[in-house]
Structure formats: structure tokens, C-alpha cells
mmCIF file of C-alpha atoms in Angstrom:
data_model
loop_
_atom_site.group_PDB
_atom_site.id
_atom_site.type_symbol
_atom_site.label_atom_id
_atom_site.label_comp_id
_atom_site.label_asym_id
_atom_site.label_seq_id
_atom_site.Cartn_x
_atom_site.Cartn_y
_atom_site.Cartn_z
ATOM 1 C CA MET A 17 -1.266 33.456 -0.982
ATOM 2 C CA LYS A 18 0.522 33.973 2.327
ATOM 3 C CA ALA A 19 4.309 33.715 2.298
ATOM 4 C CA GLU A 20 4.347 30.752 4.697
ATOM 5 C CA LYS A 21 1.940 28.803 2.452
ATOM 6 C CA VAL A 22 4.104 29.533 -0.587
ATOM 7 C CA THR A 23 7.166 28.304 1.304
ATOM 8 C CA GLU A 24 5.356 25.117 2.308
ATOM 9 C CA LEU A 25 4.311 24.378 -1.271
ATOM 10 C CA GLU A 26 7.816 25.082 -2.562
ATOM 11 C CA SER A 27 8.868 21.741 -1.035
ATOM 12 C CA ILE A 28 6.368 20.044 -3.344
ATOM 13 C CA PHE A 29 7.810 21.525 -6.523
ATOM 14 C CA TYR A 30 11.458 21.845 -5.492
ATOM 15 C CA PRO A 31 12.428 18.841 -3.351
ATOM 16 C CA ARG A 32 16.097 18.292 -2.667
ATOM 17 C CA THR A 33 15.649 14.515 -2.771
ATOM 18 C CA THR A 34 12.991 12.142 -4.097
ATOM 19 C CA VAL A 35 12.185 8.462 -3.570
ATOM 20 C CA VAL A 36 10.082 6.117 -5.693
ATOM 21 C CA ILE A 37 8.534 3.436 -3.496
ATOM 22 C CA GLY A 38 7.533 0.542 -5.721
ATOM 23 C CA ALA A 39 10.282 1.174 -8.277
ATOM 24 C CA SER A 40 10.891 -1.297 -11.102
ATOM 25 C CA GLU A 41 12.427 -1.488 -14.582
ATOM 26 C CA SER A 42 8.969 -0.878 -16.085
ATOM 27 C CA ASP A 43 8.033 1.925 -13.683
ATOM 28 C CA GLY A 44 7.364 5.165 -15.566
ATOM 29 C CA PHE A 45 8.315 7.424 -12.651
ATOM 30 C CA THR A 46 11.761 5.884 -12.280
ATOM 31 C CA THR A 47 12.354 6.041 -16.034
ATOM 32 C CA ALA A 48 11.212 9.669 -16.164
ATOM 33 C CA LEU A 49 13.252 10.830 -13.175
ATOM 34 C CA MET A 50 16.385 9.008 -14.292
ATOM 35 C CA SER A 51 16.412 11.242 -17.392
ATOM 36 C CA THR A 52 16.258 14.563 -15.483
ATOM 37 C CA LYS A 53 18.514 16.487 -13.123
ATOM 38 C CA MET A 54 16.806 14.614 -10.236
ATOM 39 C CA ARG A 55 18.711 11.439 -11.170
ATOM 40 C CA ASP A 56 21.553 11.969 -8.676
ATOM 41 C CA ARG A 57 19.125 12.889 -5.880
ATOM 42 C CA LEU A 58 16.779 9.962 -6.506
ATOM 43 C CA PHE A 59 16.347 6.916 -4.273
ATOM 44 C CA LEU A 60 14.525 3.717 -5.189
ATOM 45 C CA VAL A 61 12.630 1.321 -2.929
ATOM 46 C CA ASN A 62 11.324 -2.161 -3.721
ATOM 47 C CA PRO A 63 12.079 -5.256 -1.604
ATOM 48 C CA LYS A 64 11.978 -7.387 -4.783
ATOM 49 C CA TYR A 65 15.112 -5.812 -6.253
ATOM 50 C CA GLN A 66 18.643 -4.944 -5.210
ATOM 51 C CA GLU A 67 19.151 -2.717 -8.249
ATOM 52 C CA VAL A 68 16.906 -0.943 -10.776
ATOM 53 C CA MET A 69 18.268 0.761 -13.909
ATOM 54 C CA GLY A 70 21.777 0.604 -12.488
ATOM 55 C CA LYS A 71 20.774 2.345 -9.252
ATOM 56 C CA LYS A 72 20.731 0.715 -5.811
ATOM 57 C CA CYS A 73 17.255 -0.331 -4.689
ATOM 58 C CA TYR A 74 16.419 -0.399 -0.978
ATOM 59 C CA SER A 75 14.010 -2.784 0.751
ATOM 60 C CA SER A 76 12.337 0.057 2.659
ATOM 61 C CA ILE A 77 12.516 3.826 2.966
ATOM 62 C CA LEU A 78 13.580 3.137 6.558
ATOM 63 C CA ASP A 79 16.868 1.761 5.196
ATOM 64 C CA ILE A 80 17.817 5.050 3.512
ATOM 65 C CA ASN A 81 20.129 7.183 5.649
ATOM 66 C CA SER A 82 19.738 10.412 3.663
ATOM 67 C CA SER A 83 16.870 12.836 4.282
ATOM 68 C CA ILE A 84 13.968 12.557 1.824
ATOM 69 C CA ASP A 85 11.757 15.501 0.861
ATOM 70 C CA TYR A 86 9.362 13.966 -1.661
ATOM 71 C CA ALA A 87 8.066 10.392 -1.895
ATOM 72 C CA ILE A 88 6.231 8.841 -4.834
ATOM 73 C CA ILE A 89 4.151 5.935 -3.554
ATOM 74 C CA ALA A 90 3.389 3.357 -6.243
ATOM 75 C CA VAL A 91 2.374 0.257 -4.278
ATOM 76 C CA PRO A 92 -0.954 -1.631 -4.090
ATOM 77 C CA ALA A 93 -3.642 0.342 -2.248
ATOM 78 C CA PRO A 94 -3.780 -1.928 0.857
ATOM 79 C CA LEU A 95 -0.049 -1.278 1.442
ATOM 80 C CA VAL A 96 -0.311 2.520 1.268
ATOM 81 C CA PRO A 97 -1.092 3.108 5.000
ATOM 82 C CA LYS A 98 2.028 1.171 6.071
ATOM 83 C CA VAL A 99 4.267 2.870 3.501
ATOM 84 C CA LEU A 100 2.883 6.305 4.376
ATOM 85 C CA ALA A 101 3.546 5.707 8.079
ATOM 86 C CA GLU A 102 7.141 4.819 7.204
ATOM 87 C CA CYS A 103 7.466 8.043 5.198
ATOM 88 C CA ILE A 104 6.250 9.999 8.227
ATOM 89 C CA ALA A 105 8.755 8.162 10.434
ATOM 90 C CA ARG A 106 11.496 9.313 8.033
ATOM 91 C CA LYS A 107 10.164 12.895 8.210
ATOM 92 C CA VAL A 108 9.308 13.058 4.492
ATOM 93 C CA LYS A 109 7.649 16.414 3.723
ATOM 94 C CA VAL A 110 5.407 15.407 0.805
ATOM 95 C CA ALA A 111 3.956 12.117 -0.390
ATOM 96 C CA HIS A 112 2.535 11.792 -3.886
ATOM 97 C CA ILE A 113 0.248 8.755 -3.887
ATOM 98 C CA PHE A 114 0.099 7.482 -7.463
ATOM 99 C CA THR A 115 -1.867 4.411 -6.379
ATOM 100 C CA ALA A 116 -5.509 4.182 -7.434
ATOM 101 C CA GLY A 117 -8.230 2.029 -5.886
ATOM 102 C CA PHE A 118 -9.588 4.355 -3.210
ATOM 103 C CA SER A 119 -12.850 6.348 -2.976
ATOM 104 C CA GLU A 120 -13.028 6.752 -6.766
ATOM 105 C CA THR A 121 -14.057 3.063 -6.961
ATOM 106 C CA GLY A 122 -17.280 3.788 -5.048
ATOM 107 C CA MET A 123 -16.580 0.771 -2.819
ATOM 108 C CA GLU A 124 -17.165 1.273 0.904
ATOM 109 C CA ASP A 125 -14.040 -0.602 2.001
ATOM 110 C CA ARG A 126 -11.926 1.549 -0.327
ATOM 111 C CA LYS A 127 -13.538 4.715 1.042
ATOM 112 C CA ARG A 128 -12.572 3.533 4.529
ATOM 113 C CA LEU A 129 -9.036 2.858 3.311
ATOM 114 C CA GLU A 130 -8.820 6.413 1.962
ATOM 115 C CA ASN A 131 -10.055 7.782 5.293
ATOM 116 C CA GLU A 132 -7.387 5.721 7.059
ATOM 117 C CA VAL A 133 -4.714 7.254 4.831
ATOM 118 C CA LYS A 134 -6.094 10.737 5.548
ATOM 119 C CA ALA A 135 -6.023 10.121 9.299
ATOM 120 C CA ILE A 136 -2.425 8.855 9.195
ATOM 121 C CA ALA A 137 -1.264 11.906 7.229
ATOM 122 C CA ARG A 138 -3.159 14.643 9.070
ATOM 123 C CA GLY A 139 -0.751 17.258 10.401
ATOM 124 C CA LYS A 140 2.310 15.109 9.667
ATOM 125 C CA ILE A 141 2.843 15.119 5.902
ATOM 126 C CA ARG A 142 1.326 16.822 2.848
ATOM 127 C CA LEU A 143 -0.346 14.620 0.260
ATOM 128 C CA VAL A 144 -0.770 14.867 -3.496
ATOM 129 C CA GLY A 145 -3.430 12.408 -4.660
ATOM 130 C CA PRO A 146 -4.156 9.553 -4.374
ATOM 131 C CA ASN A 147 -4.992 8.297 -7.859
ATOM 132 C CA CYS A 148 -2.897 10.840 -9.775
ATOM 133 C CA MET A 149 0.312 11.414 -11.721
ATOM 134 C CA GLY A 150 1.676 14.045 -9.342
ATOM 135 C CA ILE A 151 4.122 16.832 -10.239
ATOM 136 C CA HIS A 152 6.108 17.775 -13.325
ATOM 137 C CA CYS A 153 8.527 20.651 -12.739
ATOM 138 C CA PRO A 154 11.369 21.010 -15.263
ATOM 139 C CA GLU A 155 13.275 23.457 -13.053
ATOM 140 C CA SER A 156 13.620 20.965 -10.187
ATOM 141 C CA GLY A 157 13.728 17.772 -12.252
ATOM 142 C CA LEU A 158 10.424 16.283 -11.096
ATOM 143 C CA ALA A 159 8.717 14.350 -13.896
ATOM 144 C CA PHE A 160 6.061 11.673 -14.239
ATOM 145 C CA ILE A 161 6.295 10.534 -17.856
ATOM 146 C CA PRO A 162 9.406 9.567 -19.825
ATOM 147 C CA ASP A 163 10.460 11.798 -22.711
ATOM 148 C CA ALA A 164 8.567 14.884 -21.502
ATOM 149 C CA SER A 165 10.341 18.145 -22.280
ATOM 150 C CA THR A 166 12.764 19.260 -19.580
ATOM 151 C CA GLU A 167 12.742 22.843 -20.871
ATOM 152 C CA GLU A 168 11.143 25.436 -18.627
ATOM 153 C CA GLY A 169 8.277 27.607 -19.861
ATOM 154 C CA PRO A 170 5.455 29.956 -18.838
ATOM 155 C CA VAL A 171 2.421 27.613 -18.731
ATOM 156 C CA GLY A 172 1.145 26.160 -15.455
ATOM 157 C CA VAL A 173 -1.373 23.296 -15.514
ATOM 158 C CA VAL A 174 -3.616 21.973 -12.731
ATOM 159 C CA SER A 175 -5.455 18.803 -13.780
ATOM 160 C CA GLN A 176 -7.619 16.503 -11.721
ATOM 161 C CA SER A 177 -7.081 13.850 -14.403
ATOM 162 C CA GLY A 178 -3.731 12.154 -14.780
ATOM 163 C CA THR A 179 -4.446 11.311 -18.412
ATOM 164 C CA VAL A 180 -5.190 14.941 -19.257
ATOM 165 C CA ALA A 181 -2.012 16.058 -17.460
ATOM 166 C CA GLU A 182 -0.033 13.581 -19.574
ATOM 167 C CA GLN A 183 -1.717 14.894 -22.720
ATOM 168 C CA PHE A 184 -0.695 18.459 -21.902
ATOM 169 C CA LEU A 185 2.936 17.337 -21.765
ATOM 170 C CA THR A 186 2.735 15.122 -24.849
ATOM 171 C CA LEU A 187 0.922 17.662 -27.040
ATOM 172 C CA GLY A 188 2.933 20.504 -25.558
ATOM 173 C CA LYS A 189 6.150 18.869 -26.735
ATOM 174 C CA ILE A 190 4.727 18.433 -30.250
ATOM 175 C CA ARG A 191 3.498 22.039 -30.374
ATOM 176 C CA ASN A 192 6.532 23.565 -28.653
ATOM 177 C CA ILE A 193 4.625 24.676 -25.542
ATOM 178 C CA LYS A 194 6.822 24.846 -22.450
ATOM 179 C CA PHE A 195 5.586 24.399 -18.882
ATOM 180 C CA SER A 196 6.549 25.802 -15.491
ATOM 181 C CA LYS A 197 4.598 23.191 -13.533
ATOM 182 C CA VAL A 198 2.080 20.497 -14.458
ATOM 183 C CA ILE A 199 0.062 19.116 -11.551
ATOM 184 C CA SER A 200 -2.189 16.051 -11.492
ATOM 185 C CA TYR A 201 -3.981 15.943 -8.129
ATOM 186 C CA GLY A 202 -6.540 13.102 -8.394
ATOM 187 C CA ASN A 203 -8.758 12.485 -5.370
ATOM 188 C CA ALA A 204 -7.429 15.567 -3.533
ATOM 189 C CA LEU A 205 -7.293 13.921 -0.133
ATOM 190 C CA ASP A 206 -5.220 16.837 1.158
ATOM 191 C CA LEU A 207 -4.023 19.409 -1.403
ATOM 192 C CA ASP A 208 -6.772 20.406 -3.839
ATOM 193 C CA CYS A 209 -7.163 22.511 -6.982
ATOM 194 C CA PRO A 210 -7.478 25.851 -5.100
ATOM 195 C CA ASP A 211 -4.157 25.225 -3.302
ATOM 196 C CA PHE A 212 -2.315 24.728 -6.575
ATOM 197 C CA LEU A 213 -4.209 27.531 -8.318
ATOM 198 C CA GLU A 214 -3.265 29.984 -5.568
ATOM 199 C CA TYR A 215 0.371 28.857 -5.793
ATOM 200 C CA LEU A 216 0.560 29.251 -9.580
ATOM 201 C CA ALA A 217 -1.132 32.662 -9.365
ATOM 202 C CA ALA A 218 1.741 33.792 -7.128
ATOM 203 C CA ASP A 219 4.448 31.917 -9.046
ATOM 204 C CA PRO A 220 6.675 34.301 -11.057
ATOM 205 C CA LYS A 221 7.668 31.422 -13.359
ATOM 206 C CA THR A 222 4.021 30.936 -14.471
ATOM 207 C CA ARG A 223 2.414 33.479 -16.808
ATOM 208 C CA VAL A 224 -0.738 31.605 -17.863
ATOM 209 C CA ILE A 225 -2.725 28.868 -16.081
ATOM 210 C CA ALA A 226 -4.762 25.997 -17.513
ATOM 211 C CA LEU A 227 -7.209 24.017 -15.345
ATOM 212 C CA TYR A 228 -8.972 20.698 -15.903
ATOM 213 C CA ILE A 229 -11.484 20.091 -13.112
ATOM 214 C CA GLU A 230 -13.900 17.158 -12.820
ATOM 215 C CA GLY A 231 -15.469 18.254 -9.542
ATOM 216 C CA THR A 232 -14.803 20.257 -6.392
ATOM 217 C CA LYS A 233 -15.220 19.711 -2.672
ATOM 218 C CA ASP A 234 -15.440 23.430 -1.904
ATOM 219 C CA GLY A 235 -17.043 25.517 -4.645
ATOM 220 C CA LYS A 236 -16.786 28.799 -2.734
ATOM 221 C CA ARG A 237 -13.058 28.397 -2.172
ATOM 222 C CA LEU A 238 -12.464 27.430 -5.810
ATOM 223 C CA LYS A 239 -14.461 30.445 -7.000
ATOM 224 C CA SER A 240 -12.462 32.725 -4.713
ATOM 225 C CA ALA A 241 -9.139 31.278 -5.894
ATOM 226 C CA LEU A 242 -10.201 31.660 -9.540
ATOM 227 C CA SER A 243 -11.296 35.253 -8.973
ATOM 228 C CA LYS A 244 -7.969 36.192 -7.379
ATOM 229 C CA ALA A 245 -5.878 34.320 -9.957
ATOM 230 C CA THR A 246 -7.578 35.970 -12.939
ATOM 231 C CA ARG A 247 -6.669 39.405 -11.588
ATOM 232 C CA LYS A 248 -3.008 38.456 -11.956
ATOM 233 C CA LYS A 249 -2.790 36.334 -15.132
ATOM 234 C CA PRO A 250 -4.921 34.556 -17.759
ATOM 235 C CA VAL A 251 -6.681 31.373 -16.608
ATOM 236 C CA VAL A 252 -8.339 28.839 -18.928
ATOM 237 C CA ALA A 253 -10.573 26.279 -17.204
#
């Protein structure tokens, strides 16, 4: 992987600041992040609340004066284009779209909505998802489920399924397996399995890679990324 691509993806795993848009007391992302080192660099957005878990809650990302590197979007699907446009206006580098209800439904209007999101983002912001759990990185403090281990380890995981990504973390904690990064990428509207595979292959913190793939948009690229990765470290797919 070229150095500039590695640098670009570093902002995904090591953001200086994070925002949860759609935060609430029952929101798993907020609960998870409040228990890691990201807590003091975390912002919350939801116009329904003034405060969530003792932390100030803003009506919009546009109301936050600090720079934001990484946004977790957890709002209803029809609101995603508006929220994403606001993230771009605030010069957010990466948006993780947790929200489901896009092309995976098979509905034509939801496919169009996904295409609208893709058009808004193109060339302006990197996307993880939609329809995914996003990034877990103990070193930076990113997390997507409460009570996951915050200890760093040698295993990198790339999972199309959010449920499987959660299971890696849950079973890993029981079996004392530590992770460098766990990635749930969902519909892969922008960043896809080969992007993350190439990054983990070059990542000195990752010594073994596990993949869970349900399908691919570019078989040749995936095959090439797998071939290169397996020359450097073990890969289980």
C-alpha cells in the first residue's frame, strides 16, 4: 500500500476527535466510547437532548466549534444525506454510517437513497458503511460495543457483517484474544474489504488477519489484495 493511502486511512483508525450524531442514553456507540480514552475527545449530537450521560449534547454538528475527524451517523436513513452534507461542511474526514435501510433492502427507493449518499460524499469525505458497526481500535479509543476489551493485540479483523464483528470482540474477550483493529464495513459504499485488507497487511500492529466476506464488488482486486497480504502475514478468510 502506498504511503499516502496509509496516511489517509490512519485518520479512520486514529481520529483526534469523534462525534456521535443521533446520540442517546441507550445508544451503544456513546456508551462504548464513554468508557475508552476517546471520552474526552467525544462530541454528541441530538436535537432532542441537551445532555447525554453527563456530556453536553449539541443540536447539530454545525454548532460544534472544535474540528471533528470522525463522525458516527446513527440517524434514520432519510436523514443521512442532510447529516452527511453537514459533516462535509464541517470538514469531517471520515463518516461511519451505522444506519441501515439502504440497498441491502432490495427496494428501489432505498437504492436511490444510497446513490444520493454516494454522490454527496464523492471526493469530499471517506465513508465506512452504511449498514455496519464501523471501527474498533483500542489504541485510539474507537469502539462500537460496550464492555469490549480496550487492550491492544495482534489480531486484525475485517468483517462485512456487523454481528460477526461484534462476535469477534465478545468471544475474543472470553478467550483472551486481543485485537489491533476490528472493522465492520457493511455495504461498502466507499471503502471496501480490499482497502482494509491492504491497510492491515501494512500495519505493524497487526500480525494475523481474519476476514468475513459475504460478497465482493471487485473480485480481481480482492484476489490481488489477498495475494499480497498473505506474503506478509497469515490470513484466515
